[in-house]
Tab-separated table of C-alpha atoms in Angstrom:
chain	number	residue	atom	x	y	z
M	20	UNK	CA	-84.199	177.872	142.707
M	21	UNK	CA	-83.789	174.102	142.782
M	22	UNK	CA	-80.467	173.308	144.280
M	23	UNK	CA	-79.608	170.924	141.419
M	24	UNK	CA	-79.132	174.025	139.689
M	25	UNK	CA	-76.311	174.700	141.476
M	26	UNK	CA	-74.368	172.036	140.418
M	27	UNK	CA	-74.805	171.787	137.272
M	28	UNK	CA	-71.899	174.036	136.048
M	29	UNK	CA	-69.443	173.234	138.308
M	30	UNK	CA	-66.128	172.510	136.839
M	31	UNK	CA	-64.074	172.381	139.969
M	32	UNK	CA	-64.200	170.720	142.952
M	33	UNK	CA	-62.295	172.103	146.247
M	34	UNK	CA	-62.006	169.432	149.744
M	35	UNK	CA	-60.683	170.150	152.566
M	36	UNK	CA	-59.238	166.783	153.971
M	37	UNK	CA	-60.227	165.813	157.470
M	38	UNK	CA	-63.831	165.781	158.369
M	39	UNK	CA	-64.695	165.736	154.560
M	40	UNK	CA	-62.242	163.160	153.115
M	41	UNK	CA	-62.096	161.325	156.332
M	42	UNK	CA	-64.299	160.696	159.089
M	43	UNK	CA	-62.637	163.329	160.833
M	44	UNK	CA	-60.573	160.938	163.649
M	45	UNK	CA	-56.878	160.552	164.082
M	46	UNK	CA	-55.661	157.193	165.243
M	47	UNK	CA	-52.172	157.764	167.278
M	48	UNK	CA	-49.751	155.355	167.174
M	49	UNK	CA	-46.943	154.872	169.755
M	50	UNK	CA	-44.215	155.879	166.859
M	51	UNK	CA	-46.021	158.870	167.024
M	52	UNK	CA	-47.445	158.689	163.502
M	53	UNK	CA	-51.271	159.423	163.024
M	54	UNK	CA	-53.938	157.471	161.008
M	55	UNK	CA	-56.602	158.448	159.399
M	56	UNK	CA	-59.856	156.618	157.392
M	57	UNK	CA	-60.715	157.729	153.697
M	58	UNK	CA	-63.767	156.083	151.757
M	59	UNK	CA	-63.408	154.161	149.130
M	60	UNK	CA	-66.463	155.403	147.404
M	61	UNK	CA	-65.183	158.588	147.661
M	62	UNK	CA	-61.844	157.569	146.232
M	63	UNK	CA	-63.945	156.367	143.113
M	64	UNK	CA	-65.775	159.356	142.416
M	65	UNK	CA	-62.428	161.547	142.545
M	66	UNK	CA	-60.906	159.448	140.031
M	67	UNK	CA	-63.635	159.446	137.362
M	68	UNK	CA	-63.686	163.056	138.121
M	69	UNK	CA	-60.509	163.751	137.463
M	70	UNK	CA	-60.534	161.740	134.404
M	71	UNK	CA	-63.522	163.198	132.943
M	72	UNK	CA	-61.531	166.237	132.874
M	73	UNK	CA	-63.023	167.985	136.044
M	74	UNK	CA	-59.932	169.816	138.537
M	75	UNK	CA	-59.980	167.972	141.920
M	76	UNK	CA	-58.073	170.509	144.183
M	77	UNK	CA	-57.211	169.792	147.732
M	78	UNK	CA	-56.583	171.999	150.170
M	79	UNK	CA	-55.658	171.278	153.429
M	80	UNK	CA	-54.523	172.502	157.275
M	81	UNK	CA	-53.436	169.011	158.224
M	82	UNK	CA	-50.090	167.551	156.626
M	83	UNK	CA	-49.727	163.335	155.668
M	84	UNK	CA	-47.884	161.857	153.381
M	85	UNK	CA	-50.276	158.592	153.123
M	86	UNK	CA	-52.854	161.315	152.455
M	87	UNK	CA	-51.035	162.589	149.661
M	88	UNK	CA	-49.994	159.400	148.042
M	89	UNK	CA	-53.830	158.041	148.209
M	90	UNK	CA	-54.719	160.893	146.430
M	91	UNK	CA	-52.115	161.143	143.839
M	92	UNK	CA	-53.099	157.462	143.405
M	93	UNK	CA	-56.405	158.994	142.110
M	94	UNK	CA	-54.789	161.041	139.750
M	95	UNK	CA	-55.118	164.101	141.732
M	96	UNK	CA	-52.153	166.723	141.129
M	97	UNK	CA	-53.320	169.682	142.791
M	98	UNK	CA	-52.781	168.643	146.399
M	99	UNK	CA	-51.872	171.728	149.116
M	100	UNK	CA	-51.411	170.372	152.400
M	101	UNK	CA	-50.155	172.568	155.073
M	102	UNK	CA	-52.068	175.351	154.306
M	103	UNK	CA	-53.133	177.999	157.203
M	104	UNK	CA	-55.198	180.726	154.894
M	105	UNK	CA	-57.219	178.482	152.562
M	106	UNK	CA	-59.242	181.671	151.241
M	107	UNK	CA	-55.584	183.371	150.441
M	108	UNK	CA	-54.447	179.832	148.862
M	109	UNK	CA	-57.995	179.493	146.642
M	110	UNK	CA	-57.637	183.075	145.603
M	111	UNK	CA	-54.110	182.656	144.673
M	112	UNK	CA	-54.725	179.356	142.812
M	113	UNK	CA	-58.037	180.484	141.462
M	114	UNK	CA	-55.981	183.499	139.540
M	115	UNK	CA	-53.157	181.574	137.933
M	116	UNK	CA	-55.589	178.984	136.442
M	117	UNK	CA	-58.328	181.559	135.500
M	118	UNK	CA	-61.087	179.761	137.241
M	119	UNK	CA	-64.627	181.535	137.736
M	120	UNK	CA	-65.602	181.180	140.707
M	121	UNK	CA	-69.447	179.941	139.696
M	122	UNK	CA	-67.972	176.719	138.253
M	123	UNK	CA	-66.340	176.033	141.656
M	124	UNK	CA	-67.914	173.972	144.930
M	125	UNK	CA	-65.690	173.908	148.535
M	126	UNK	CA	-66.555	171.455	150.209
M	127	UNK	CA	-65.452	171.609	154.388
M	128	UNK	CA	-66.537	170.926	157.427
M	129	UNK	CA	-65.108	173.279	160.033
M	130	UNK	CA	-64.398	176.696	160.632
M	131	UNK	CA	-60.786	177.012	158.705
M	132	UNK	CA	-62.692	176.598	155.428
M	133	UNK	CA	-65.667	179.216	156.768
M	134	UNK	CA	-63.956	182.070	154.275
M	135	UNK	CA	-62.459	180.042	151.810
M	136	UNK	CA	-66.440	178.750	150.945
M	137	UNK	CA	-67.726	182.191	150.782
M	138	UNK	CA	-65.690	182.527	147.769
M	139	UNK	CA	-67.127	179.751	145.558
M	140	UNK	CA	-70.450	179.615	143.622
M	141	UNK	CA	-71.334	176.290	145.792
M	142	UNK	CA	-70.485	176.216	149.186
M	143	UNK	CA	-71.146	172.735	150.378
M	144	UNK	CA	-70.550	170.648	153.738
M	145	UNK	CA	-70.993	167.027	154.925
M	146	UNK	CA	-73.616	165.874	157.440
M	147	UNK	CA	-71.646	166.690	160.543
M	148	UNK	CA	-70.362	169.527	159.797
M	149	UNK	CA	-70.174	172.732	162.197
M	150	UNK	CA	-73.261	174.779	162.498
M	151	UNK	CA	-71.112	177.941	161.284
M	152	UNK	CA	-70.300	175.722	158.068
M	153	UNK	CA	-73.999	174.383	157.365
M	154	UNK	CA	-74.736	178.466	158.235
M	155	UNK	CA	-73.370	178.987	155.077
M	156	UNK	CA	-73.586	175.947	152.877
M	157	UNK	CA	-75.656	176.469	150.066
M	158	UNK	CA	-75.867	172.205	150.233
M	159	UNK	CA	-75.491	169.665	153.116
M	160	UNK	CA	-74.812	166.535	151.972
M	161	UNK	CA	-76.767	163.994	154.044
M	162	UNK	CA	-73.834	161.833	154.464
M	163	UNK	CA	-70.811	162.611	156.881
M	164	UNK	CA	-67.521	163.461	156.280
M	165	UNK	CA	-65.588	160.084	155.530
M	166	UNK	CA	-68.947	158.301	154.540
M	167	UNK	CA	-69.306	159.230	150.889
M	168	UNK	CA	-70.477	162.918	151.041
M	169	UNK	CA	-67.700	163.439	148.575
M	170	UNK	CA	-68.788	160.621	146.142
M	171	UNK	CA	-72.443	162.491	146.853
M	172	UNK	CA	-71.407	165.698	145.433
M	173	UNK	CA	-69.402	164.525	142.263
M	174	UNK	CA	-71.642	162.117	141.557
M	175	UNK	CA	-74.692	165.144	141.148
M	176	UNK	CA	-72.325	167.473	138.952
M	177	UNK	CA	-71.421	164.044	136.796
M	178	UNK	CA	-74.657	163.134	136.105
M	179	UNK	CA	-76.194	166.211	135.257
M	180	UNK	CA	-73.495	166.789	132.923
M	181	UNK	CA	-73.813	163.087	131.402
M	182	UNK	CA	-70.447	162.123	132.704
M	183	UNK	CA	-71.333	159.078	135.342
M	184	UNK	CA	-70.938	155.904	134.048
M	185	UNK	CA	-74.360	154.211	134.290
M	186	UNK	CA	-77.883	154.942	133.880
M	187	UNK	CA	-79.088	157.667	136.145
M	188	UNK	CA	-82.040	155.646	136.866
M	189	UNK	CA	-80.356	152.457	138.157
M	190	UNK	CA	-77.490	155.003	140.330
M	191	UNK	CA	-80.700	156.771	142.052
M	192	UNK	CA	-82.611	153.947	143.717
């Protein structure tokens, strides 16, 4: 089976936040408040996303309130931060919006999303992810986390369902 495949009837997309929305580094400041680096491709992908009427659903270990306000910015509603079991949490919110879980790609990077991933019809991981993630990643983006492997995934399930917004010959080269 062509991997392609795989994405074509995917309906909702899953991130964990650091090491797949960011690059996966903290910056400390002497306040004690921590920084971290989101892509700005990436950031453009989630918004057509979520405007072409696909669920963006984040769910994350790690808690920031600038993380949460970029992604609201996106239009992104479904934003758990905080969150110790993510295969409990994707279960939970999988049942009250009666999702199927073949329409559904995780993407993470480390091993608090190793359960949660097992769960979906397309497990997926950036670059640099852990070995026990890419163990089990049905696709390994060949960008890193922070570096557009987000914009890489949406941008497959968009086009092969005619929702990107340019010829698919121009966006390929």
């Amino acid at each position: 089976m062509n991997v392609l495949e795989l994405f074509k009837p995917i309906r909702t997309f899953v991130f964990d936040v650091d090491g797949v929305l960011t690059d996966g580094t903290v910056q400390l400041f002497p306040n004690g408040e921590m920084c971290r680096r989101m892509n700005i491709k990436d950031g453009y992908a989630l918004q057509l996303a979520v405007k072409k009427g696909y669920r963006i659903v984040i769910i994350s270990g790690g808690k920031s309130e600038s993380v949460v306000s970029r992604l609201q910015g996106l239009g992104i509603t479904d934003i758990y931060t905080g969150i110790h079991d993510k295969k409990e949490k994707l279960g939970d919110y999988a049942l009250m919006n009666d999702l199927k879980w073949d329409e559904m790609l995780f993407m993470g990077d480390d091993i608090p999303d190793y359960w949660a991933m097992q769960m979906v019809g397309l497990a997926a991981c950036p670059a640099d992810a852990v070995p026990e993630i890419k163990s089990i990643s049905r696709y390994i983006s060949p960008l890193n986390g922070g570096a557009g492997c987000v914009r890489d995934v949406i941008e497959k399930v968009l086009k092969l369902n005619g929702h990107w917004m340019m010829d698919d010959t121009i966006a390929s080269k």
